[in-house]
Coordinates of C-alpha atoms and ligand atoms in Angstrom, one line a residue:
X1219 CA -19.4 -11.6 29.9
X1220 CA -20.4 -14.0 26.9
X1221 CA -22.0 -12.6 24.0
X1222 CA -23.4 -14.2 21.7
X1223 CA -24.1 -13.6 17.7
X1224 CA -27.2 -14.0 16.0
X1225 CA -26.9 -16.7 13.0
X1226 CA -25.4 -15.5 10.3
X1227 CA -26.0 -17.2 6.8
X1228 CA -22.7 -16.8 4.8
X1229 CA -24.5 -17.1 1.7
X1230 CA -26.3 -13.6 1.7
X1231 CA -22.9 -12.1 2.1
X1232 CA -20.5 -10.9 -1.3
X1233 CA -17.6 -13.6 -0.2
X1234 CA -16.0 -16.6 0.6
X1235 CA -13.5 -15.8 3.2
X1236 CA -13.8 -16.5 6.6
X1237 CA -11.9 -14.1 7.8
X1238 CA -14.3 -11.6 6.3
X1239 CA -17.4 -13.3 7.2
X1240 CA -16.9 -13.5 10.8
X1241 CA -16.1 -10.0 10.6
X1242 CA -19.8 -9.6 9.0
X1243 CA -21.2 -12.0 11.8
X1244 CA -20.3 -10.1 14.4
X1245 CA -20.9 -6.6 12.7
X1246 CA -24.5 -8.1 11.9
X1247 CA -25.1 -8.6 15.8
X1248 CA -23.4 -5.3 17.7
X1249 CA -26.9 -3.6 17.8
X1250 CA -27.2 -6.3 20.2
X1251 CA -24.3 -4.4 22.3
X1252 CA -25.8 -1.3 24.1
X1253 CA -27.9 -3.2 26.9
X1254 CA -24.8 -4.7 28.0
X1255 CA -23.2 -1.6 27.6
X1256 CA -25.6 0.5 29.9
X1257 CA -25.7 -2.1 32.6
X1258 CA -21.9 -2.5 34.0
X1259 CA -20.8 -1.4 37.2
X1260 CA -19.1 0.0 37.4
X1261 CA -20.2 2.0 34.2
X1262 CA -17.8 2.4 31.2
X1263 CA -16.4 5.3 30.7
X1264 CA -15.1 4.3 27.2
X1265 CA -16.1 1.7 24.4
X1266 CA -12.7 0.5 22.1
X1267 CA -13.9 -1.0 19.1
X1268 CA -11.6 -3.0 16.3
X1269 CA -11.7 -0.8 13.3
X1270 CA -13.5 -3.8 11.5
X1271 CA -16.9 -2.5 13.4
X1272 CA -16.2 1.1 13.5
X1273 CA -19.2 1.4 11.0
X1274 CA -21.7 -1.1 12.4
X1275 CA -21.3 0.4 15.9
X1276 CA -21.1 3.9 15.9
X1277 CA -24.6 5.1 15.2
X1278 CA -25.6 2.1 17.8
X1279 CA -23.1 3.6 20.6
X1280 CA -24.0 7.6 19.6
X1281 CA -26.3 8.7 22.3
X1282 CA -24.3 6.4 25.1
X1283 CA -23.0 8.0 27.4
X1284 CA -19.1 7.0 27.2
X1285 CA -16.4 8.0 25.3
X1286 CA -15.8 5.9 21.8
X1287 CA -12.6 5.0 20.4
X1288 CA -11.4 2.7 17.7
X1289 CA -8.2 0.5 17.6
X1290 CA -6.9 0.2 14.2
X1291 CA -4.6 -2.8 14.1
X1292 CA -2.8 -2.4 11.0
X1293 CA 0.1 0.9 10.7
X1294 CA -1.3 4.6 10.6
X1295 CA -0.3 4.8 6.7
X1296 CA -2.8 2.5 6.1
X1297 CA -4.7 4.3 8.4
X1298 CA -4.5 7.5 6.2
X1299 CA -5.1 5.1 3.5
X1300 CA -8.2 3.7 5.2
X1301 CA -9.6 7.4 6.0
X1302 CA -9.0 8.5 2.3
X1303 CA -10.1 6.0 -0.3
X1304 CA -13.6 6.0 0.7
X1305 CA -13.5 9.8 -0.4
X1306 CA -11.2 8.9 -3.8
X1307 CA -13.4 5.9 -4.0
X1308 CA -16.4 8.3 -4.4
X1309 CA -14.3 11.1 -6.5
X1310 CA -13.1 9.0 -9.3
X1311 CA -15.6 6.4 -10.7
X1312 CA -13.3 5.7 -13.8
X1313 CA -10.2 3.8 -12.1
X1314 CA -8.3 4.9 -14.2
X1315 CA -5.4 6.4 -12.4
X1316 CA -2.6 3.9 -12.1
X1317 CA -2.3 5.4 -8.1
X1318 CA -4.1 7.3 -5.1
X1319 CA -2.2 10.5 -3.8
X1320 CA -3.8 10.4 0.0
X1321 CA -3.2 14.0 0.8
X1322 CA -0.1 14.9 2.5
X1323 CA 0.9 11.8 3.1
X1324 CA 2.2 9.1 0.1
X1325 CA 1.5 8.6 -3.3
X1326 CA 0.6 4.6 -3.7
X1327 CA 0.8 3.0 -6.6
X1328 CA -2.4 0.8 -7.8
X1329 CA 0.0 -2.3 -7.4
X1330 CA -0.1 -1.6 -3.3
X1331 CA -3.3 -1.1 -3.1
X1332 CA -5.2 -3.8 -1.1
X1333 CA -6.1 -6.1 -4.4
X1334 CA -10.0 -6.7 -3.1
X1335 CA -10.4 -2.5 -3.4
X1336 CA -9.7 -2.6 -6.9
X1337 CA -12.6 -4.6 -7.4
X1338 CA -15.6 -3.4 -8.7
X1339 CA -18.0 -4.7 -5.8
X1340 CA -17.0 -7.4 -2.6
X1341 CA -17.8 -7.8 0.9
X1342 CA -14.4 -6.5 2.4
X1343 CA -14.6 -4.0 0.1
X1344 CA -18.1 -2.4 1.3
X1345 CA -17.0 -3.1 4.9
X1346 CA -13.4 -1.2 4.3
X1347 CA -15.4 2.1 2.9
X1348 CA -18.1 2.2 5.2
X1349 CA -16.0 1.8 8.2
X1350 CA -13.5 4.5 6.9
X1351 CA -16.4 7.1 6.6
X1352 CA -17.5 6.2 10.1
X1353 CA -14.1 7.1 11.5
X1354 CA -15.1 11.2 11.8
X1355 CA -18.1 9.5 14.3
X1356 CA -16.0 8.6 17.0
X1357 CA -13.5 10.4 20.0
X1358 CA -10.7 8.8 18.8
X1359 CA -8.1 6.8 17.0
X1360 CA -5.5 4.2 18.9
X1361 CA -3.1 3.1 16.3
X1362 CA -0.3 0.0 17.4
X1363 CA 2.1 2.3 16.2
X1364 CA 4.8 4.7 17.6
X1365 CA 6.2 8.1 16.5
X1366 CA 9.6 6.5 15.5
X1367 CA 8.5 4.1 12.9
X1368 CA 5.9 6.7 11.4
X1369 CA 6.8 10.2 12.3
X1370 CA 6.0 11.9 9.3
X1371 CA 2.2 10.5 8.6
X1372 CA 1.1 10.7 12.2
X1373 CA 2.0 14.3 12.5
X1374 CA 0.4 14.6 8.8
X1375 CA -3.3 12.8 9.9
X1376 CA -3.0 15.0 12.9
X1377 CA -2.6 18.1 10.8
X1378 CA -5.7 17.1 9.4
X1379 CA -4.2 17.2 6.5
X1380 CA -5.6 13.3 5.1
X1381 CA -9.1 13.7 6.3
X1382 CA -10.1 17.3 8.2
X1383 CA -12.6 16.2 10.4
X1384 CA -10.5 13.0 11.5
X1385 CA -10.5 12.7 15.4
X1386 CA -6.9 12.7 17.1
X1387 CA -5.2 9.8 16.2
X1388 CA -3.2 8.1 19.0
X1389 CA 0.2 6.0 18.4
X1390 CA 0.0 3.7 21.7
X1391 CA 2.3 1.0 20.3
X1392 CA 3.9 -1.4 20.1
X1393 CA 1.7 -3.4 21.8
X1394 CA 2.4 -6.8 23.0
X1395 CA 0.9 -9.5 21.7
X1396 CA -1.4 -11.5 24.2
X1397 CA -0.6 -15.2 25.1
X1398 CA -2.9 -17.4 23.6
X1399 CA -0.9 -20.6 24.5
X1400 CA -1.6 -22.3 21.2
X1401 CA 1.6 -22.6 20.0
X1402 CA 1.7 -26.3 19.4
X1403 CA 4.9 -26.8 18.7
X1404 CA 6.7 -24.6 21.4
X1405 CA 9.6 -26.9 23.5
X1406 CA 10.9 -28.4 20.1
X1407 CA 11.0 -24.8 18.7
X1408 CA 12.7 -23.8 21.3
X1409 CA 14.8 -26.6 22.2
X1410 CA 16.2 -26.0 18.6
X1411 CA 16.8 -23.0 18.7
X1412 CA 18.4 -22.7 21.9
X1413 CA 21.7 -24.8 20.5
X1414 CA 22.2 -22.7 17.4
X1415 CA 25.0 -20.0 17.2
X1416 CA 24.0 -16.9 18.1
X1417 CA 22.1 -14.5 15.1
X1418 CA 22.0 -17.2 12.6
X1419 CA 18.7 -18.1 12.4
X1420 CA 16.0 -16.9 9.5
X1421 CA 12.5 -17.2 11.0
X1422 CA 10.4 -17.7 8.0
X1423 CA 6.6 -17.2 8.7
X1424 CA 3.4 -15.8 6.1
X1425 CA 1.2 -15.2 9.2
X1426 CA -1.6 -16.7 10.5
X1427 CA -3.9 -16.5 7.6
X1428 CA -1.6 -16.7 3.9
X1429 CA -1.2 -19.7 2.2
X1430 CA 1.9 -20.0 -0.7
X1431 CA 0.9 -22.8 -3.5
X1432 CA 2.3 -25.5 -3.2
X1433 CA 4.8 -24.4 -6.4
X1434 CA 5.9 -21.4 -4.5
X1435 CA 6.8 -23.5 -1.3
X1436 CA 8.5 -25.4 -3.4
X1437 CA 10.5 -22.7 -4.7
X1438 CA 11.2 -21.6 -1.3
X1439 CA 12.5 -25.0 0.0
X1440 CA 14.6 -24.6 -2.8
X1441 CA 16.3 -21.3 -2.0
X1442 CA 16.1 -21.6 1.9
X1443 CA 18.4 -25.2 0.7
X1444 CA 20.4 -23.1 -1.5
X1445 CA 21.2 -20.8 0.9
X1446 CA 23.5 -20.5 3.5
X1447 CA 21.4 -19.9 6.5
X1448 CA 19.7 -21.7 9.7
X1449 CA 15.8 -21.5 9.3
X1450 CA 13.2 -22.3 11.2
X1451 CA 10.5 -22.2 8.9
X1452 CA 6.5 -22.4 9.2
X1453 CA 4.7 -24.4 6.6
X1454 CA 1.6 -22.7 6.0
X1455 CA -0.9 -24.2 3.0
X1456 CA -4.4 -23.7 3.7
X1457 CA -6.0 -20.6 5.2
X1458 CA -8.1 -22.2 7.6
X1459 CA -5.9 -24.2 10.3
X1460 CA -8.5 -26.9 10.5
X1461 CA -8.6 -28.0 7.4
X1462 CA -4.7 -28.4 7.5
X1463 CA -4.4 -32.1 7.2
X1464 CA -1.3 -32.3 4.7
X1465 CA 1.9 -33.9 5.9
X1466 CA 5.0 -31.9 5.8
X1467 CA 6.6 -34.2 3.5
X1468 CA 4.1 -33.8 1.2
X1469 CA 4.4 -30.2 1.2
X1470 CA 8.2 -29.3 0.8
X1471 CA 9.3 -33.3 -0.2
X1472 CA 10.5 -36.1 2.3
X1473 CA 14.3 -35.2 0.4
X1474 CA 14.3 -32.0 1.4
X1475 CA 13.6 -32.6 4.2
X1476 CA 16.2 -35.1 5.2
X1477 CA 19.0 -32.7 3.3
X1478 CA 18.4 -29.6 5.4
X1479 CA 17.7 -31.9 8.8
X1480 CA 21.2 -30.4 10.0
X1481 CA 20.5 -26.6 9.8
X1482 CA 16.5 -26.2 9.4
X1483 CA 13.2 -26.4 11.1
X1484 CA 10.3 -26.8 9.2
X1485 CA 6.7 -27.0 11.0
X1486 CA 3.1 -27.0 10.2
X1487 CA 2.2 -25.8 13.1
X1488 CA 1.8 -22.2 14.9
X1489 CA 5.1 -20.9 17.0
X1490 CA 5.3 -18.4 19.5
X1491 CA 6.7 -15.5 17.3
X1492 CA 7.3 -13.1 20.2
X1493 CA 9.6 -15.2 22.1
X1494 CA 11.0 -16.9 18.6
X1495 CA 12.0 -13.3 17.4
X1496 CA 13.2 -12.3 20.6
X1497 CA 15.2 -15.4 20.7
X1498 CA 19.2 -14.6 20.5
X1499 CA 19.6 -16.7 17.5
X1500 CA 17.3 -15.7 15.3
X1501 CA 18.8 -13.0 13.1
X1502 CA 16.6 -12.1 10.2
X1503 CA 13.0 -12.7 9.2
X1504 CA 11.0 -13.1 5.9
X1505 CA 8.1 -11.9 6.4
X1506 CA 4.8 -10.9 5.0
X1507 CA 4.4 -8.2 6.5
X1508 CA 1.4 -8.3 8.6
X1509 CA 1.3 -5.6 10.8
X1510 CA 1.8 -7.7 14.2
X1511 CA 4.3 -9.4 12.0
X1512 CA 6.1 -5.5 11.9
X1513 CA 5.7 -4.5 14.8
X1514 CA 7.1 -7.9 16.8
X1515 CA 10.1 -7.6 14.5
X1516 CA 10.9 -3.5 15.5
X1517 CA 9.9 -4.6 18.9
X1518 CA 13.1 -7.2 19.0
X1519 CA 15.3 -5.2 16.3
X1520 CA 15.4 -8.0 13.8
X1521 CA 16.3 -7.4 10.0
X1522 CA 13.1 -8.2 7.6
X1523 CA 13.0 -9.9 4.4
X1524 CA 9.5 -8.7 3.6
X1525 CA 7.6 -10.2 0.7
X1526 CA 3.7 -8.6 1.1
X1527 CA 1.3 -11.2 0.0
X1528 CA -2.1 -9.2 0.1
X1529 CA -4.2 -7.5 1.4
X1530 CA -2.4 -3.7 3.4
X1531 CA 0.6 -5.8 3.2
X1532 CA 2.3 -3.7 0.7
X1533 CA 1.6 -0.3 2.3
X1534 CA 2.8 -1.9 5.8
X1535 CA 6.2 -3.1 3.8
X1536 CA 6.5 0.4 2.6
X1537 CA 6.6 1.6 6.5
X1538 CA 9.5 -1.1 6.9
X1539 CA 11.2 0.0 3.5
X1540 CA 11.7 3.5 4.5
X1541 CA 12.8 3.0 8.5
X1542 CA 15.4 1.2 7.2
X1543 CA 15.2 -2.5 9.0
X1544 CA 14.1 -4.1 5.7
X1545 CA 15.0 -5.3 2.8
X1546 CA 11.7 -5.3 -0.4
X1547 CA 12.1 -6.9 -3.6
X1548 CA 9.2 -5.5 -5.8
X1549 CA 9.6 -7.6 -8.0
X1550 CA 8.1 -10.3 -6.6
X1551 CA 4.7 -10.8 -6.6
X1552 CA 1.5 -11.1 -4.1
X1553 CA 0.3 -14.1 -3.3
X1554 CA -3.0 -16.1 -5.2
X1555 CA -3.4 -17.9 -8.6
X1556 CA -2.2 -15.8 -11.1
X1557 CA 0.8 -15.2 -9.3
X1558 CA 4.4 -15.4 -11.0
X1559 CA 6.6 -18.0 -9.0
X1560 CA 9.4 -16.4 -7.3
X1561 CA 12.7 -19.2 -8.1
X1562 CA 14.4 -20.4 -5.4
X1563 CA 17.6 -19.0 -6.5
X1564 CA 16.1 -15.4 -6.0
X1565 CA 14.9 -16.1 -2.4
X1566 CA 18.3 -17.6 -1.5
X1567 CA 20.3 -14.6 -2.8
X1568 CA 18.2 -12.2 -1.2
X1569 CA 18.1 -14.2 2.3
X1570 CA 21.7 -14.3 1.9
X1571 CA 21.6 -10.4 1.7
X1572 CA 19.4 -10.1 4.4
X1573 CA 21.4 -12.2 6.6
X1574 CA 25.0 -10.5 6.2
X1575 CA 23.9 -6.6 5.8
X1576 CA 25.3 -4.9 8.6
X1577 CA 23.7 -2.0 7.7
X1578 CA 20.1 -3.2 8.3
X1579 CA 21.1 -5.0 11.5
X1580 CA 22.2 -1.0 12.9
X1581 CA 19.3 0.2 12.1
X1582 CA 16.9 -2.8 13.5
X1583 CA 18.6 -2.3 16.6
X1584 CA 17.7 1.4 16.3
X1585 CA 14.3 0.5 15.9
X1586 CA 14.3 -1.6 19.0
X1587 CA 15.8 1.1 21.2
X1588 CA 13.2 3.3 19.3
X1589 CA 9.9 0.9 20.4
X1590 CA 11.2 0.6 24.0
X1591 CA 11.6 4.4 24.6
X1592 CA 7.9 4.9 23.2
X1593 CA 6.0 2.6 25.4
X1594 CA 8.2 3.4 28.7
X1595 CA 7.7 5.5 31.4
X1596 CA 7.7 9.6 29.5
X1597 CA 8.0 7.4 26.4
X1598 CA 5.8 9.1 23.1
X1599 CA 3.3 6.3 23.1
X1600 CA 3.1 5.9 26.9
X1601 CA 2.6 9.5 27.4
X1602 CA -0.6 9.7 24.7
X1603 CA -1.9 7.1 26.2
X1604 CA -1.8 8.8 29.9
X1605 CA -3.6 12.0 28.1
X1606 CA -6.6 9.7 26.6
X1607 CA -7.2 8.1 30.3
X1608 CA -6.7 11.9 31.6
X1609 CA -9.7 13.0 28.8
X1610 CA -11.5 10.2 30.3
X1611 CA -11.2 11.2 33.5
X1612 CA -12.2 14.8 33.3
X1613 CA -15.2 13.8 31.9
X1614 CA -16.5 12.4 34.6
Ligands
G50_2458 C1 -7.1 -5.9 3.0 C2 -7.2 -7.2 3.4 C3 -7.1 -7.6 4.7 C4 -6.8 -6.6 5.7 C5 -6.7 -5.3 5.3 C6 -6.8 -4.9 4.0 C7 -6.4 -4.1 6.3 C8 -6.4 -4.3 7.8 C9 -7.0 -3.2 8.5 O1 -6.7 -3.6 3.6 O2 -6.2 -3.1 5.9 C10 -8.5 -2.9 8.2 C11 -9.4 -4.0 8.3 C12 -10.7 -3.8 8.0 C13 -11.2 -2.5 7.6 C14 -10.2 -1.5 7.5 C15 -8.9 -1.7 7.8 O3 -12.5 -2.3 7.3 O4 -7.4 -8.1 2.4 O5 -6.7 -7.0 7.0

C-alpha cells in the first residue's frame, strides 16, 4: 500500500540534515495513518513503528485497537540512554556535569554523548526527547540486539531499573539486513575478493551516511599505504549519495592509487556489506560503528577497528569495547570541522594491531557462535520473539 506524505517545507524545521528532515516529513504526516490502519483485512493485530516516530504516533494509534510496538534500531545501551536523558535533560538545566549516570546501567562521559544533545536547541534533539518520553505509551520495545552482546543492560531496563514504567524490552536480533540490490559495485567487489588469501582483507567502510574531509581521507590513504594489510576500502565524501560526483582520484590522489593497485580496493560506491563481511577473506573491519555496522560484524565474527564518528556511535563502540571483538582508540576524534586529524601513521599501527590480535579474533568468533544461537530455533532472541506473537495471539 503507497502512502504518501504531505509537503513538508524544510525551512520551518531547526536543521539542515536530510536525514533528520525526512524523519520530520514523515512524522508530520502519520496522523494520516489510522484510516489505513482500521481498514486491512485481515485486521492488524499489531502496529511496529521505527523509534524515530514513537512520539508522533502514539497518541494517533492510542484508542486503535492493536497492539503497538516500537523497533529501536540502534543497541539497547543506547536504548537506556534514549529512555533516560529526556528525564536528565529535564533534571539538570545547568549542563554542567561532565557525564550522565543512566541508572543502573553506565556512567557516559559528555564526550559520548550524541554531539547534537549537547546543544542547547535542534531538530534531532527535540525529536530524540519527545520520542524517549513516548516510549512508556506503547506495548513494547524490539531491540536488534541479543542477550550475548548486552546481557547486563537488558536485564537492567527490564528490572526497571533505567526507566520504571518502561514496557518489556525485547532483544530479537541480529536481524538481517534486507536486500536492497543497490550495491553498484558488487561482481568487481567480489571478484577481488574472491583471489585474495584467506582473512587478510580490512573492509574499511563509515556507513551510509558519514563523510571524512577530504584531509582525514587523506590521512587514511596514507596509513591504509603504510600498513601491511589488503583493504577494500569505501570512499565516502559527501553525505548525500547524489551529490557524489567527485572522482576517486581526486579524493585519495591518482599516486595512491596506482601504489596500492596490488593489495587495495578503493570504491565510491555502496558494497554489499553482509556478503563482504561474511566473505572468507576479509579479516578485520574499521568501522564507525553504526549499529547495523555492529551487529553485521558479530553476526560474521569479524574483529573491529571502530572509530565512532557521531551521533550514538560512541555508546554503540562502548557495546563492542567491552564484548571483546574490538579494538577503540579514544583518542581519536568524531568526525566534522573542528575535528583533529588522525595521521596516517596512527591508523596504520592500529590496523596492523587489529589485523594480527589473536585474541580479538577468539573472541569475534565467540560472538558469531553467540548471534547464531540467539536467533535459532530455542535461541534467546528467537524464543522472545515467539512470546510477543503468543501475547498477540491471546488477545484475540
Ligand atoms: C544521534 C544521531 C543520529 C542517530 C542517533 C543519535 C541514534 C539512533 C537511534 O543518537 O541514537 C535513535 C534515533 C532517533 C531517535 C532516538 C534514537 O529519536 O546524530 O541515529
Amino acid at each position: 500500500m503507497e502512502f504518501h506524505l504531505l509537503p513538508f517545507d524544510p525551512s520551518t524545521a531547526s536543521s539542515t540534515d536530510p536525514f533528520f528532515l525526512q524523519f520530520e516529513a514523515i512524522r508530520r504526516s502519520v496522523h494520516l495513518l489510522p484510516p489505513l490502519l482500521t481498514s486491512t483485512l485481515p485486521s492488524i493485530s499489531a502496529l511496529i513503528t521505527d523509534i524515530t516516530l514513537t512520539s508522533s504516533i502514539v497518541d494517533v494509534v492510542a484508542n486503535l485497537p492493536f497492539s503497538k510496538y516500537i523497533l529501536f534500531i540502534s543497541s539497547a545501551s543506547m536504548l537506556a540512554f534514549c529512555a533516560y536523558f529526556p528525564i536528565a535533560a529535564q533534571s539538570n538545566t545547568s549542563n554542567e556535569n561532565s557525564h550522565l549516570q543512566v541508572p543502573g546501567v553506565a556512567l557516559i562521559q559528555n564526550l559520548h554523548i550524541p554531539p547534537l544533545l549537547l546543544q542547547p536547541t535542534n531538530l534531532f534533539k527535540t525529536q530524540f526527547i519527545e520520542n524517549g518520553l513516548a516510549l512508556v505509551k506503547t506495548d513494547g520495545i524490539l531491540v536488534n540486539t541479543f542477550d550475548a552482546l548486552e546481557p547486563d543492560t537488558l536485564v537492567e531496563i527490564n528490572k526497571g531499573v533505567v526507566v520504571p514504567a518502561l514496557p518489556p524490552v525485547v532483544a530479537v536480533g541480529p536481524l538481517e539486513p534486507c536486500d536492497f540490490n543497490f550495491a553498484n559495485e558488487e561482481e568487481l567487489t567480489f571478484s577481488w575478493l574472491n583471489v585474495q588469501p584467506a582473512g587478510s582483507v580490512v573492509y574499511v567502510s563509515f556507513g551510509s551516511r558519514t563523510a571524512l574531509s577530504g584531509a582525514q581521507i587523506k590521512q587514511l590513504a596514507e596509513g591504509l599505504k603504510m600498513s601491511e594489510c589488503r583493504f577494500l576500502w569505501v570512499v565516502k565524501s559527501t553525505k548525500v549519495d547524489k551529490e557524489d560526483r567527485v572522482q576517486l582520484g581526486e579524493l585519495v590522489g591518482d599516486e595512491f592509487l596506482e601504489s596500492v593497485r596490488e593489495r587495495g580496493l578503493v570504491l565510491n560506491g555502496w558494497v554489499e556489506q553482509w556478503g563482504v563481511l561474511g566473505h572468507p577473506t576479509v579479516g578485520g573491519f574499521v568501522s564507525h560503528c553504526g549499529w547495523n555496522s555492529v551487529t553485521e560484524a558479530a553476526w560474521h565474527g569479524v574483529p573491529v577497528l571502530v572509530w565512532p564518528q557521531d551521533g550514538d556511535q560512541r555508546i554503540n563502540a562502548g557495546v563492542v569495547e567491552k564484548s571483546g571483538f574490538g579494538i577503540w582508540e579514544r583518542k581519536w576524534d568524531w568526525c566534522g570541522d573542528q575535528a583533529q586529524l588522525v595521521m596516517g601513521s596512527e591508523i596504520a599501527k592500529r590496523v596492523d594491531e587489529l589485523m594480527s590480535d589473536q585474541g580479538i579474533r577468539a573472541r569475534a568468533t565467540r560472538i558469531r557462535e553467540e548471534a547464531r544461537r540467539a536467533v535459532a530455533v530455542g535461541g534467546s532472541s528467537a524464543n522472545s520473539l515467539v512470546k510477543v506473537m503468543e501475547a498477540l495471539k491471546s488477545r484475540g
